[in-house]
C-alpha positions in Angstrom: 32.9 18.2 -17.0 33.7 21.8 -16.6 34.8 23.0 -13.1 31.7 25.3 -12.9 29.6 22.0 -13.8 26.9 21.3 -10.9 26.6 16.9 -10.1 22.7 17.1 -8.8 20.4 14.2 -8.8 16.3 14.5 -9.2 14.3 11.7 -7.3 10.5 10.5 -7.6 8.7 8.4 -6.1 5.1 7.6 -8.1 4.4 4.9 -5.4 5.1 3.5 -2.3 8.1 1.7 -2.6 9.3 2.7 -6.3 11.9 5.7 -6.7 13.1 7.0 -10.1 16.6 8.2 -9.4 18.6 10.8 -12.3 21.8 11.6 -11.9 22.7 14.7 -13.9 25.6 17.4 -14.9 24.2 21.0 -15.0 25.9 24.0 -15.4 27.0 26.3 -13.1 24.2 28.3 -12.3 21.2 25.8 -12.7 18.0 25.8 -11.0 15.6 23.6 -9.6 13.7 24.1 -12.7 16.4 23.0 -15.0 16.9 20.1 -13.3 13.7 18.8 -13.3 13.6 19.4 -17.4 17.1 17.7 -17.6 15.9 14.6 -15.9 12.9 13.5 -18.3 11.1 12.8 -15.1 7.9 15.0 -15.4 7.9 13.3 -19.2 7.9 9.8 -17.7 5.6 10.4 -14.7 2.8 13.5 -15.6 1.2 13.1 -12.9 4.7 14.9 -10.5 3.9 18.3 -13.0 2.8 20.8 -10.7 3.9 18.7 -7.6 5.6 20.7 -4.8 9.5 20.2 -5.1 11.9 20.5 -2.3 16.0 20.3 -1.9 16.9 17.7 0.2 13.4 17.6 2.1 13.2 21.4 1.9 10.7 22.9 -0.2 12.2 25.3 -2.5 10.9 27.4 -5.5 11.5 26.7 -9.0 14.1 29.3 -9.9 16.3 28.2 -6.3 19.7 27.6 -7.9 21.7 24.5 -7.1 24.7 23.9 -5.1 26.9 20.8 -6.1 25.6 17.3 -4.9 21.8 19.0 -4.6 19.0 16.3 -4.7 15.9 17.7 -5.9 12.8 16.1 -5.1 9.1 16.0 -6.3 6.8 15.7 -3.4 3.7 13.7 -3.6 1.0 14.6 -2.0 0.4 12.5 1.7 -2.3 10.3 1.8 -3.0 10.5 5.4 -1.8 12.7 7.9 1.6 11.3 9.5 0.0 12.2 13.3 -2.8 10.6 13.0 -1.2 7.5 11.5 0.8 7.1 14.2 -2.0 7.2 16.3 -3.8 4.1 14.6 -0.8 1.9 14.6 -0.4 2.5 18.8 -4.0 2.0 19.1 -4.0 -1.3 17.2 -0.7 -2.5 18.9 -2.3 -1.9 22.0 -5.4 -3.7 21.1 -3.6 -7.1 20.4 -1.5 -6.6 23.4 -4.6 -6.5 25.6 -5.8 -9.9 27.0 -8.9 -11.3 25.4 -12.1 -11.1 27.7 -13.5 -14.3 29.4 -10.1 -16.0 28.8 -7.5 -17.6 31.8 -4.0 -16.6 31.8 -3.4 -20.1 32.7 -4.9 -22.8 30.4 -5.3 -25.7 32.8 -8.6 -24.1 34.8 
């Protein structure tokens, strides 16, 4: 390793719960773009080519240069909007907290 040598790693995640993890050694002076053509992800997983990509959970352009310990990332698209998930799952916790109709709070009657 040469002291201008970047350590970067390039994750993907194709699926919930699955994450391909590279660790690399760029040159000094390596971009986003290198990185991902380093890793052999985009050969192993088509479907991340033309994905957005992000530093860290920033989004960041292509021809951004790396900084040492960078983790590039391929961002697949959402399925559902975050909000409006959220909203479901309080709505459905509140539904089974909510007594059923018709029935006693004390079983005895």
């Amino acid at each position: 390793m040469n002291a201008d040598d970047l350590e970067v790693t390039v994750a993907f995640s194709p699926d919930a719960g699955q994450v391909d993890v590279v660790r690399l050694t760029l040159p000094g002076g390596s971009t986003v773009a290198d990185a991902l053509r380093a890793s052999g992800l985009l050969e192993r997983h088509p479907q991340a080519a033309g994905l957005a990509v992000g530093i860290w959970g920033r989004q960041a352009e292509p021809d951004t240069a790396l900084r040492m310990h960078d983790r590039v990332e391929i961002y697949r698209p959402l399925r559902c909007d975050p909000k409006e998930a959220r909203r479901l799952r309080y709505r459905q916790k509140a539904e089974r907290s909510r007594p059923l109709a018709g029935v006693s709070g004390n079983p005895r009657r």
